[in-house]
CSV table of C-alpha atoms in Angstrom, one decimal:
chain,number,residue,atom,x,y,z
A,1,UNK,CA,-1.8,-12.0,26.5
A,2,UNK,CA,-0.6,-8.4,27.1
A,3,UNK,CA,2.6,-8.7,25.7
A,4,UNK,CA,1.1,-9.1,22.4
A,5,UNK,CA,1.8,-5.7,20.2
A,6,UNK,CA,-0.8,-3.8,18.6
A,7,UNK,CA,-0.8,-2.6,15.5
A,8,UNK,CA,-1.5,0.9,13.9
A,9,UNK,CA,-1.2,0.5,10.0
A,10,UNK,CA,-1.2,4.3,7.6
A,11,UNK,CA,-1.5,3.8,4.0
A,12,UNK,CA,-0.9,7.0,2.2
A,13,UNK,CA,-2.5,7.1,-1.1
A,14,UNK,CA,-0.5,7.7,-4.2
A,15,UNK,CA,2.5,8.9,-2.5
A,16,UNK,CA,6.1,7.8,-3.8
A,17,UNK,CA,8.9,6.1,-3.3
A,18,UNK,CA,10.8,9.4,-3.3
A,19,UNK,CA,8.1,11.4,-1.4
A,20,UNK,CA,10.0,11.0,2.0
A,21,UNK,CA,13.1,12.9,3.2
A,22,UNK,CA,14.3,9.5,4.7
A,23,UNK,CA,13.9,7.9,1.2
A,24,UNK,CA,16.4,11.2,0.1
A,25,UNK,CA,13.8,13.4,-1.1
A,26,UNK,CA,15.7,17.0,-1.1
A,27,UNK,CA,12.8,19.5,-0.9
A,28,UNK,CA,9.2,17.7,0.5
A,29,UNK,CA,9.9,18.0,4.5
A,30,UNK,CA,8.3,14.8,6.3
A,31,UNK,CA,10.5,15.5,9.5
A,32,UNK,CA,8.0,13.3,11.7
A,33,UNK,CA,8.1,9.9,9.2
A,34,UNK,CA,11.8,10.9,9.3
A,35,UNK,CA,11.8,10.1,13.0
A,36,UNK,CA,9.7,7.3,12.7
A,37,UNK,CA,12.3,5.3,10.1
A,38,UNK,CA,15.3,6.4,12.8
A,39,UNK,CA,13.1,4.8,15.7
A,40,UNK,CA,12.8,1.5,13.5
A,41,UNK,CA,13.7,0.2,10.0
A,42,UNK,CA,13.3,1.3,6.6
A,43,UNK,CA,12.9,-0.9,3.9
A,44,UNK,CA,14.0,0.3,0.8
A,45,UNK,CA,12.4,-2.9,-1.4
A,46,UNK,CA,9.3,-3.3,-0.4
A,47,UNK,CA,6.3,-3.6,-3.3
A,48,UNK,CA,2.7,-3.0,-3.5
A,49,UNK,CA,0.6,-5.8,-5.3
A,50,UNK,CA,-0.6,-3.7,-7.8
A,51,UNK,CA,0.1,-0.2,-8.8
A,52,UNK,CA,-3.7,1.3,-8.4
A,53,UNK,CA,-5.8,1.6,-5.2
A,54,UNK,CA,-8.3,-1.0,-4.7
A,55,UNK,CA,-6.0,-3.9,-5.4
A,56,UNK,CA,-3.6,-3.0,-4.1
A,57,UNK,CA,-5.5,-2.6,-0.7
A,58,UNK,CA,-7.0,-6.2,-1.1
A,59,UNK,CA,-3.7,-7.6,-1.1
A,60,UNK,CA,-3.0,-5.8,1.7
A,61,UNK,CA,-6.1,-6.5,3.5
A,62,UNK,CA,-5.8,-10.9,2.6
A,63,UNK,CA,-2.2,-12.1,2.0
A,64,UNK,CA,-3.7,-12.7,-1.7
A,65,UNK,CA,-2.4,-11.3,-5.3
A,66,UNK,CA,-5.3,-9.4,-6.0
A,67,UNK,CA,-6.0,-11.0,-9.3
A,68,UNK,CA,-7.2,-13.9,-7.7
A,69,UNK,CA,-10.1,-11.6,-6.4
A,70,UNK,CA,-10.8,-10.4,-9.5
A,71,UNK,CA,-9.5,-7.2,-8.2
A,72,UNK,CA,-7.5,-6.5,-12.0
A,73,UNK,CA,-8.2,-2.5,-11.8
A,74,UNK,CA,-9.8,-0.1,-9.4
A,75,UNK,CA,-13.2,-0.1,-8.4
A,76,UNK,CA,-15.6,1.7,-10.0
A,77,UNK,CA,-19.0,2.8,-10.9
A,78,UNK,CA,-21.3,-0.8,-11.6
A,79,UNK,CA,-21.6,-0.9,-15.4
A,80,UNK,CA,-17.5,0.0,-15.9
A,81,UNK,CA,-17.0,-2.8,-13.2
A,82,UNK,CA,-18.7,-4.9,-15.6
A,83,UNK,CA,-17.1,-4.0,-18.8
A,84,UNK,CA,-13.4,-4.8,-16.9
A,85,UNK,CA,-14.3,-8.2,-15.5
A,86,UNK,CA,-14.0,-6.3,-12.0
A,87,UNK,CA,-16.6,-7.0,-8.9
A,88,UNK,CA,-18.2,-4.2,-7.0
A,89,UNK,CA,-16.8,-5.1,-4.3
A,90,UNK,CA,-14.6,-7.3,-2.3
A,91,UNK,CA,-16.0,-10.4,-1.9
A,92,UNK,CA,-16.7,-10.3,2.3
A,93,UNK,CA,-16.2,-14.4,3.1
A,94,UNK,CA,-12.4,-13.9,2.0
A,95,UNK,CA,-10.5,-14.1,4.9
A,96,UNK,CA,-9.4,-10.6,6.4
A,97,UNK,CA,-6.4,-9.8,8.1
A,98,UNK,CA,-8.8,-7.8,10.5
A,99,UNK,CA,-11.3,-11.1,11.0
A,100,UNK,CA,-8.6,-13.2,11.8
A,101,UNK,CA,-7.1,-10.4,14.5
A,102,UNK,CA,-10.6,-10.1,16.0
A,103,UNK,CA,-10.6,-13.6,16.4
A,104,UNK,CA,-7.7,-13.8,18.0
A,105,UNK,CA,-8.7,-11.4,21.3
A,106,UNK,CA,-8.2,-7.9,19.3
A,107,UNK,CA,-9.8,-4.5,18.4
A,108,UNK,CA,-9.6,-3.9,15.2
A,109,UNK,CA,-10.4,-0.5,13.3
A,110,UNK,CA,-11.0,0.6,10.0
A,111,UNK,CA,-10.3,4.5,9.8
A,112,UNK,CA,-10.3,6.4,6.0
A,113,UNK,CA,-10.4,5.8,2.7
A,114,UNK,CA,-11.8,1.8,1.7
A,115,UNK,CA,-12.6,1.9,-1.8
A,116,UNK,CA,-13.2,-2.1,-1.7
A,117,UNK,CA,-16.6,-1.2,-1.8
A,118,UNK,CA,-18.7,1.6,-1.8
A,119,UNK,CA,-22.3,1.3,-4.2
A,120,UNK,CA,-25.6,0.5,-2.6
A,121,UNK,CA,-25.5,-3.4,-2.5
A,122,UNK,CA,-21.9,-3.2,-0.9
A,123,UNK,CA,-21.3,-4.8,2.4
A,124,UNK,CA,-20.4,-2.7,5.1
A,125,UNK,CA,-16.7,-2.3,6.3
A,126,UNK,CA,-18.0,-4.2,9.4
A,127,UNK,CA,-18.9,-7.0,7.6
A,128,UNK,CA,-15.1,-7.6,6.8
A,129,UNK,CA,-14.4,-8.5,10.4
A,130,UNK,CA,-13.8,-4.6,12.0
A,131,UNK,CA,-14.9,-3.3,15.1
A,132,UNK,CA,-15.2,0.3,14.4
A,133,UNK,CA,-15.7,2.0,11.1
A,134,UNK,CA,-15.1,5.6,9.9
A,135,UNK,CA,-15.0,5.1,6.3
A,136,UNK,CA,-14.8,7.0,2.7
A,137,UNK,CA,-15.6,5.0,-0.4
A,138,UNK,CA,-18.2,2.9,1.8
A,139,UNK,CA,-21.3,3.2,2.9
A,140,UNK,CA,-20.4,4.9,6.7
A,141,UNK,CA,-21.1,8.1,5.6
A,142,UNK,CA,-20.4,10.7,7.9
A,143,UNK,CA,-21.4,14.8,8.1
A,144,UNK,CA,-17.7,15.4,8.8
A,145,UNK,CA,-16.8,13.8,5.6
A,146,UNK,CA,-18.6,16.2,3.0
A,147,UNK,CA,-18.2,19.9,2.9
A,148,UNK,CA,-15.4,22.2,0.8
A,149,UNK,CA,-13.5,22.4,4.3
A,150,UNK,CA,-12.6,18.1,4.5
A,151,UNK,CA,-10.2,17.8,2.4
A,152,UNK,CA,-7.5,19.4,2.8
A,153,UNK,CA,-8.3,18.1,6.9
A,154,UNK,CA,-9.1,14.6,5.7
A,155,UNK,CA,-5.6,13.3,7.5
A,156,UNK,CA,-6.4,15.5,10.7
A,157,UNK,CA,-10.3,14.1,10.8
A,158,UNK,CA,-8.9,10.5,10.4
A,159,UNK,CA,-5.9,11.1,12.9
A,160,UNK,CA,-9.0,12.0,15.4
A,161,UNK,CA,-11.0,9.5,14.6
A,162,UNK,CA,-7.9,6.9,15.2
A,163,UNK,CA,-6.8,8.3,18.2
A,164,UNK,CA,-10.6,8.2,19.7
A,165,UNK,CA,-10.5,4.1,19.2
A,166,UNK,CA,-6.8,3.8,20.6
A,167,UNK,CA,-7.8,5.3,23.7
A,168,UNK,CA,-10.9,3.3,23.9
A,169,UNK,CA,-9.4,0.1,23.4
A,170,UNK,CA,-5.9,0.3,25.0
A,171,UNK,CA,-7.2,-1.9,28.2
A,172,UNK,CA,-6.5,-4.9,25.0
A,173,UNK,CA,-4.3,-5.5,21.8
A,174,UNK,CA,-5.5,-3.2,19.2
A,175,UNK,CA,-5.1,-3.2,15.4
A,176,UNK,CA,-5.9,0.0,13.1
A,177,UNK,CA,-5.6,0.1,9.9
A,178,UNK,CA,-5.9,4.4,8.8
A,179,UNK,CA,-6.2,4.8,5.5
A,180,UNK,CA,-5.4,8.2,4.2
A,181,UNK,CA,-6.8,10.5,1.3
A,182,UNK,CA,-3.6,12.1,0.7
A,183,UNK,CA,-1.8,12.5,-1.6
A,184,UNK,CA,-4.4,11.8,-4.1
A,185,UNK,CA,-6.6,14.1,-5.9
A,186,UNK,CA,-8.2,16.3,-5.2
A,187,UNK,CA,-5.3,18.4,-2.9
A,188,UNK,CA,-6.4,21.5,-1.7
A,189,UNK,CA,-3.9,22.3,0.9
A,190,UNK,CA,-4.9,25.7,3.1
A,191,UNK,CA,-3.1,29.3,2.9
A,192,UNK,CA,-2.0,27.9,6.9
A,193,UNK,CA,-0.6,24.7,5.1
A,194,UNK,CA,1.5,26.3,2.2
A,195,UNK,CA,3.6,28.4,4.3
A,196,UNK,CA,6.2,25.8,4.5
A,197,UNK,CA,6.4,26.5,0.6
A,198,UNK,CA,5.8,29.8,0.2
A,199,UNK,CA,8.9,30.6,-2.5
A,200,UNK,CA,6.9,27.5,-4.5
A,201,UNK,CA,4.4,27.8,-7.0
A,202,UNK,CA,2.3,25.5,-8.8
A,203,UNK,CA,1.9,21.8,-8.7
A,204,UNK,CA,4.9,21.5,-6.6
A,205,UNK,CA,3.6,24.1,-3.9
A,206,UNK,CA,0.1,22.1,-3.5
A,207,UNK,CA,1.8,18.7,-3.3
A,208,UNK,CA,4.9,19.3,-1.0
A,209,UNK,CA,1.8,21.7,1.4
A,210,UNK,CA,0.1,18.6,1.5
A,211,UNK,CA,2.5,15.8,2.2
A,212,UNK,CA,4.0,17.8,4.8
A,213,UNK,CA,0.7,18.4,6.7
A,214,UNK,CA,-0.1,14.5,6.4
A,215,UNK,CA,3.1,14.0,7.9
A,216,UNK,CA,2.6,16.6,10.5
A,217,UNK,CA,-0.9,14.5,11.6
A,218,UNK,CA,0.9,11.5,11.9
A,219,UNK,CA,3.1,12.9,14.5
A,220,UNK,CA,0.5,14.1,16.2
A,221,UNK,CA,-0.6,10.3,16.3
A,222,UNK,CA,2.6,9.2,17.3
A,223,UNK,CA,3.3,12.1,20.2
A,224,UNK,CA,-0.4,10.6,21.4
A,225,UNK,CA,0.8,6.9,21.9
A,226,UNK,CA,3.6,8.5,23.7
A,227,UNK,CA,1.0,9.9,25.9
A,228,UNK,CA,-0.9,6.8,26.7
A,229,UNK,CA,2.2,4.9,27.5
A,230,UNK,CA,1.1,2.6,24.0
A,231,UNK,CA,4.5,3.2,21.7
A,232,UNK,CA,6.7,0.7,23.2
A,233,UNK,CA,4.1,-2.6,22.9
A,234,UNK,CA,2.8,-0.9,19.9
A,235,UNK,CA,4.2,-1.6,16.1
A,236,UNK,CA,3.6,1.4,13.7
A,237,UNK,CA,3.8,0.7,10.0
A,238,UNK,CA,3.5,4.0,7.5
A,239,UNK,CA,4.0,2.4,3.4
A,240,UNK,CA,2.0,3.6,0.3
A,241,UNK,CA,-0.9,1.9,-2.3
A,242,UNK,CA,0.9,2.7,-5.5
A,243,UNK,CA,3.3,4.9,-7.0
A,244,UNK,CA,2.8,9.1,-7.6
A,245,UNK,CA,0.3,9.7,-9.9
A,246,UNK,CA,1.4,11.2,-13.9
A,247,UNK,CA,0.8,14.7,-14.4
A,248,UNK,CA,-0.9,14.3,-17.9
A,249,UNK,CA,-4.1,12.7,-15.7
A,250,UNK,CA,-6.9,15.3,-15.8
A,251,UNK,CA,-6.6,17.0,-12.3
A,252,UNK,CA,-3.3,16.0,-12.0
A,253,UNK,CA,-1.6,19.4,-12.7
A,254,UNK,CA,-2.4,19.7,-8.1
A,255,UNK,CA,-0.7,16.4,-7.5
A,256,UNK,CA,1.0,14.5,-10.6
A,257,UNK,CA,4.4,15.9,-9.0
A,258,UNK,CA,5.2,13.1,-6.6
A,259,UNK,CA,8.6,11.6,-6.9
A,260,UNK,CA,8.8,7.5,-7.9
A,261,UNK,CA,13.1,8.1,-6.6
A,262,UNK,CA,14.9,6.5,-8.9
A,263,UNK,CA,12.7,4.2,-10.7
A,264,UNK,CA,10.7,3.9,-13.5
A,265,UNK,CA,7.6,4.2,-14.3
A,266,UNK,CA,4.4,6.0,-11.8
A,267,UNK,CA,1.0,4.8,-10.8
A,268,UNK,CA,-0.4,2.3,-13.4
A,269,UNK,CA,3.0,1.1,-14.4
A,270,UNK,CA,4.5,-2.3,-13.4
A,271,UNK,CA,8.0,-0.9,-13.7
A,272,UNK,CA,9.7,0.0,-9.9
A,273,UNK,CA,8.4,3.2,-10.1
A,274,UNK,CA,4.7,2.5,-10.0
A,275,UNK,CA,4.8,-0.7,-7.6
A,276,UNK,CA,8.2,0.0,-5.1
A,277,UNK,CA,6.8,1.5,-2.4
A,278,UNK,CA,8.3,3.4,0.8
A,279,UNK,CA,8.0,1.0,3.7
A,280,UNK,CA,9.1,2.4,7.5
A,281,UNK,CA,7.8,-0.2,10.8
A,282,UNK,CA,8.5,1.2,14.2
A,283,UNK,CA,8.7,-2.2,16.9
A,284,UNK,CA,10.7,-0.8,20.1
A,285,UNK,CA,12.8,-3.0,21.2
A,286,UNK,CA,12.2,-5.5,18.6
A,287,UNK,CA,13.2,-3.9,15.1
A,288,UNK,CA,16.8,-2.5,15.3
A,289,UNK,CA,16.1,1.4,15.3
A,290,UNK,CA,17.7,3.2,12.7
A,291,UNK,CA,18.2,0.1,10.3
A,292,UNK,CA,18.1,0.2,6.9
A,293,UNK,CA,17.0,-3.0,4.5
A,294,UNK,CA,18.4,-2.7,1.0
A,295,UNK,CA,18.5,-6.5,0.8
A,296,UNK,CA,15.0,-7.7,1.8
A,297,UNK,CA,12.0,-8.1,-0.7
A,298,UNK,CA,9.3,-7.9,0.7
A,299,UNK,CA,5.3,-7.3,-0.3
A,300,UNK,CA,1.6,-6.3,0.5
A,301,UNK,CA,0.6,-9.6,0.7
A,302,UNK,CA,3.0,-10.7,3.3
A,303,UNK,CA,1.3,-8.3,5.9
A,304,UNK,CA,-1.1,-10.8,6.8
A,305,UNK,CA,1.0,-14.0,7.4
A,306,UNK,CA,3.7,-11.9,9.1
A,307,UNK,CA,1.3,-10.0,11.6
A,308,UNK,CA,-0.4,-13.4,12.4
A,309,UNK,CA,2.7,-15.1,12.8
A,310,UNK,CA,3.7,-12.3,15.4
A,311,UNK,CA,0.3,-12.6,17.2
A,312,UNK,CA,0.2,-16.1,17.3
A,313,UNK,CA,-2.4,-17.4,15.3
A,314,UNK,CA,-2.2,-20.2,13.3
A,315,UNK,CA,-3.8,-23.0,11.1
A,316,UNK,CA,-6.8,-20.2,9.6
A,317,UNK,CA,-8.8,-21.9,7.4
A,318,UNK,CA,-11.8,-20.7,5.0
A,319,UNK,CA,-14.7,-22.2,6.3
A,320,UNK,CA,-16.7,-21.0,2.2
A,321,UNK,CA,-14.5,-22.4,0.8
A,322,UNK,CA,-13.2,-19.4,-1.0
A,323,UNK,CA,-9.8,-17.7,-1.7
A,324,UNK,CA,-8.1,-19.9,0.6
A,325,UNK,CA,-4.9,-19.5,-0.7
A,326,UNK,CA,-2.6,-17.2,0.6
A,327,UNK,CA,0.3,-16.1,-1.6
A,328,UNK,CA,2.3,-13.8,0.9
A,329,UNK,CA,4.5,-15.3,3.4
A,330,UNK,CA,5.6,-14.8,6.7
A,331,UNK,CA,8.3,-12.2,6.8
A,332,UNK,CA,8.8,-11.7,10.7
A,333,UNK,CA,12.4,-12.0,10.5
A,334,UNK,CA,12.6,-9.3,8.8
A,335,UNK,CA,10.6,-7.4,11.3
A,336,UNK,CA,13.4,-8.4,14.2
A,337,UNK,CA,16.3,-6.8,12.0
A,338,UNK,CA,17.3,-10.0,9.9
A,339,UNK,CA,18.3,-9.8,6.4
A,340,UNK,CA,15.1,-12.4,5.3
A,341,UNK,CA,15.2,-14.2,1.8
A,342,UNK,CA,11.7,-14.7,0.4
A,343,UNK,CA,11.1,-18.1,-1.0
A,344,UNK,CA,7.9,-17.1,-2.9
A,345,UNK,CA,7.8,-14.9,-6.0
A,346,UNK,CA,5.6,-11.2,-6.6
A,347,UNK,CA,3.3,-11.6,-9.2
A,348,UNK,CA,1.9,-8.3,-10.9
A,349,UNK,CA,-0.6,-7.7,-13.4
A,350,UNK,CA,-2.1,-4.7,-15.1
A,351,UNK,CA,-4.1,-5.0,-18.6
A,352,UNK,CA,-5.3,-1.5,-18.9
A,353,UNK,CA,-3.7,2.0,-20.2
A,354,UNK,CA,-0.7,3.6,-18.9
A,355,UNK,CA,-0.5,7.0,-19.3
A,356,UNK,CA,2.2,9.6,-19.7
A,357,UNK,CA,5.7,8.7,-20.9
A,358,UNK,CA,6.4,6.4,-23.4
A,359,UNK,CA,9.0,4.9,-21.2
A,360,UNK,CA,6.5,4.4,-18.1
A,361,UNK,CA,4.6,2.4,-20.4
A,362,UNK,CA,5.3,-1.4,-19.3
A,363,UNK,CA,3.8,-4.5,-20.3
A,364,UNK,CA,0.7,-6.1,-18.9
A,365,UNK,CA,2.2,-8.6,-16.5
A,366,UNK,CA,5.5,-8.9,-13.8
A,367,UNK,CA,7.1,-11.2,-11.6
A,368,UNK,CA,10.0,-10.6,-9.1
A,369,UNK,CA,12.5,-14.0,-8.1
A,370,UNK,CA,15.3,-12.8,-6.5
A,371,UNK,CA,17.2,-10.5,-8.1
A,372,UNK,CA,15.3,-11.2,-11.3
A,373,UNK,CA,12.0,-9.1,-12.2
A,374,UNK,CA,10.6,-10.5,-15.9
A,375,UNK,CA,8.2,-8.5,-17.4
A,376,UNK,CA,5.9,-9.4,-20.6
A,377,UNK,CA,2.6,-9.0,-22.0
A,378,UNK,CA,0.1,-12.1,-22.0
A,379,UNK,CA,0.5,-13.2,-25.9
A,380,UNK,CA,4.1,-13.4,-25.1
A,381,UNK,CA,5.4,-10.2,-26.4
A,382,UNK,CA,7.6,-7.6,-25.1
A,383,UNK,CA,10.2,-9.9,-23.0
A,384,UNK,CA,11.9,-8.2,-20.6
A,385,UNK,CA,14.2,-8.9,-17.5
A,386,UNK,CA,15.9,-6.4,-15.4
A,387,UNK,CA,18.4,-7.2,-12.9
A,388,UNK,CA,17.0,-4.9,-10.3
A,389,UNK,CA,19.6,-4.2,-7.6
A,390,UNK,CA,22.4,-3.6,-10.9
A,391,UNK,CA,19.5,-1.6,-12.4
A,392,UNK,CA,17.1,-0.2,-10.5
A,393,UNK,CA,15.6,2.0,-13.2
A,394,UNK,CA,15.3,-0.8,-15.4
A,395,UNK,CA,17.2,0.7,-18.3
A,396,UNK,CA,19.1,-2.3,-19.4
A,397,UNK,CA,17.1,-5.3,-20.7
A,398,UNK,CA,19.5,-8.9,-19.7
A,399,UNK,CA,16.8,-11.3,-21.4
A,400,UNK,CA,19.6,-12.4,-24.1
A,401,UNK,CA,21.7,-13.2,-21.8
A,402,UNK,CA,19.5,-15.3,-19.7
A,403,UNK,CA,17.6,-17.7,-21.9
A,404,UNK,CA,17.1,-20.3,-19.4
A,405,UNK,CA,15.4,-17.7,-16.7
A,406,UNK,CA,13.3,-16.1,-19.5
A,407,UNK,CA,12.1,-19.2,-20.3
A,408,UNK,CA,11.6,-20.4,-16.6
A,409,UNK,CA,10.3,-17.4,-15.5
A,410,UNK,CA,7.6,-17.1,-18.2
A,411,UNK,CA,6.2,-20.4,-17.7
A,412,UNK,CA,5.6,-19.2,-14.3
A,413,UNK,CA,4.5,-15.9,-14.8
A,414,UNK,CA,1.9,-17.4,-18.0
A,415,UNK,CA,0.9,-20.2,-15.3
A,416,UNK,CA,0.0,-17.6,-12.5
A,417,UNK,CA,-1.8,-15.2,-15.1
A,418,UNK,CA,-4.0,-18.3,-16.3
A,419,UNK,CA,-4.7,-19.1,-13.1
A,420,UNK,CA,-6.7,-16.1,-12.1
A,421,UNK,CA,-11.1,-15.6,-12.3
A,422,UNK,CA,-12.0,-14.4,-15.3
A,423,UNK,CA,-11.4,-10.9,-16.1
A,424,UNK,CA,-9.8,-7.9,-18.8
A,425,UNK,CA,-7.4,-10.5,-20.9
A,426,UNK,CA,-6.7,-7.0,-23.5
């Protein structure tokens, strides 16, 4: 079926809400994701799953919350895994946006950072239904991705890598997911990439050097789909893992500058600010160019019902037996240019520290229902409930005022939590 789209999917890591001169950032120049937003919409409440990396990529990756997957925190070395209730790595018989694609009659790629996986025992990225593999935080190790000079080229080296596979597999659909290093630590941006910011110093100079040549790769991407004659049967989708990093985190002094926008709260926090992400998808002649979503909720784990709802497939099933449920839902409406009420709610949770500010501190589990967002900790305590398009920094807790939603919306957020594997419950 030629008509079908394909699908080229960049995660940035760590970068915020506010990191994007089409999201009203003043300073950080991203003049080719600028043009990508005026080519197709921008939605402006759109949320990660969880506001670290590796679950946030799972939900991503299978329609599910990522507590279901024991995901609760980011992966890390085997014993600390242990200690936090947390696997090693995904579990590969959960059913994969990419396995289900594959399935279906496409190419699918895995280009840049995993981080679902990456010790000894660890399946490879392969294993998770992908065609190709050029993976950090796995076990595809490659030459070009070690030495003092990757970094600050990570972007460029996975730009290449994704543009090899494109042209390789263009004769059918296509879906490539590139996962970038950027803007996470460790930034070392080159003398060649600062100019931009030259009256800068600091923090500030390293971050904006290195957003802006991410964003300079990805036109580069884009000006080569142009090329091939891809971009108009080709869907482009640029969003974020979790919110900017806080600058108290050890190393964070070269990147704990990103901007959250308006919101509260950064990376580990479930307030806006660590969980509302940026969210721009390019669909020629489909999604209205230049449209911009305020109105629209929308979440990780909705990418994989929506893009097989737009490739046609249908009726998946889990022949293990495992994590058959999907808790995203198809948003494709959306996707055409139509204001799209969800029916389902976001559920959040995050039982470890937060660091920084007292006030980016939140509670240890969130849901989202409508305009509602409750927030409370697992014993009970620390009730809150934000109105969030009247308050979008979440500044004025309404919980007195609602005492039939706190209590409705607790139930269901206490229900979800006990629902999940075993994991961190402190």
């Amino acid at each position: 079926q030629p008509s079908r789209p394909n699908i080229v999917f960049i995660l940035a890591d760590d970068w915020g809400w506010g990191d994007l001169g089409c999201f009203g950032h003043r300073q950080l120049r991203t003049p080719h994701l600028d043009r990508l937003a005026s080519q197709g919409i921008r939605f402006t409440q759109f949320y990660s799953c969880a506001s670290v990396c590796s679950p946030s990529r799972a939900a991503w990756l299978t329609g599910q919350f990522p507590g279901r997957l024991s995901m609760h925190g980011h992966l890390a070395e085997v014993e600390l895994n242990r200690q936090r209730g947390i696997p090693n790595f995904l579990d590969p018989r959960v059913p994969t946006l990419a396995r289900l694609l594959k399935e279906a009659g496409y190419m699918t790629a895995h280009v840049g950072k995993w981080h679902l996986g990456g010790d000894s025992e660890a399946p490879t990225v392969l294993e998770y239904g992908f065609d190709y593999s050029f993976a950090t935080h796995a076990n595809e190790q490659s030459k070009e991705l070690r030495g003092p000079g990757f970094r600050p080229r990570s972007t460029e080296i996975f730009v290449d890598k994704t543009i090899e596979f494109i042209e390789k597999s263009q004769d059918q659909p296509f879906y490539v997911q590139t996962w970038l290093l950027d803007t996470h630590a460790r930034l070392q941006p080159t003398a060649q990439q600062m100019e931009p910011y030259e009256r800068l110093l600091g923090a500030t100079k390293i971050y904006y050097s290195a957003a802006t040549a991410a964003d300079k790769q990805i036109g580069r991407l884009l000006t080569r789909l142009d090329e091939l004659g891809l971009a108009d049967n080709t869907i482009v989708v640029f969003s974020s893992d979790n919110g900017p990093e806080d600058i108290i985190i050890a190393n964070a002094s070269e990147h704990g500058v990103g901007s959250p926008g308006p919101f509260r709260g950064r990376k580990r926090s479930l307030y806006e600010g660590g969980i509302r992400m940026p969210l721009i998808l390019r669909w020629p002649g489909v999604a209205p160019a230049g449209r911009v979503d305020n109105d629209t909720i929308l979440c990780a784990a909705d990418f994989l019902p929506t893009v097989c709802a737009l490739a046609g497939i249908s009726g998946w099933t889990d022949p293990a037996g495992v994590h058959a449920r999907v808790d995203g839902e198809s948003m494709l409406r959306s996707w055409h240019g139509e204001t799209t009420t969800r029916t389902r709610p976001i559920f959040w949770e995050w039982r470890f520290g937060v660091a920084g500010h007292v006030i980016n501190i939140s509670p240890m589990l969130a849901v989202r229902q409508g305009r509602y967002k409750l927030l409370m900790n697992p014993d009970g305590s620390r009730v809150e409930l934000f109105d969030i398009p009247a308050d979008v920094s979440e500044l004025n807790n309404v919980k007195d005022r609602h005492p039939e939603l706190v209590s409705s919306m607790s139930r269901q957020l206490l229900d979800c939590a006990s629902s999940l594997p075993p994991g961190p419950r402190t």
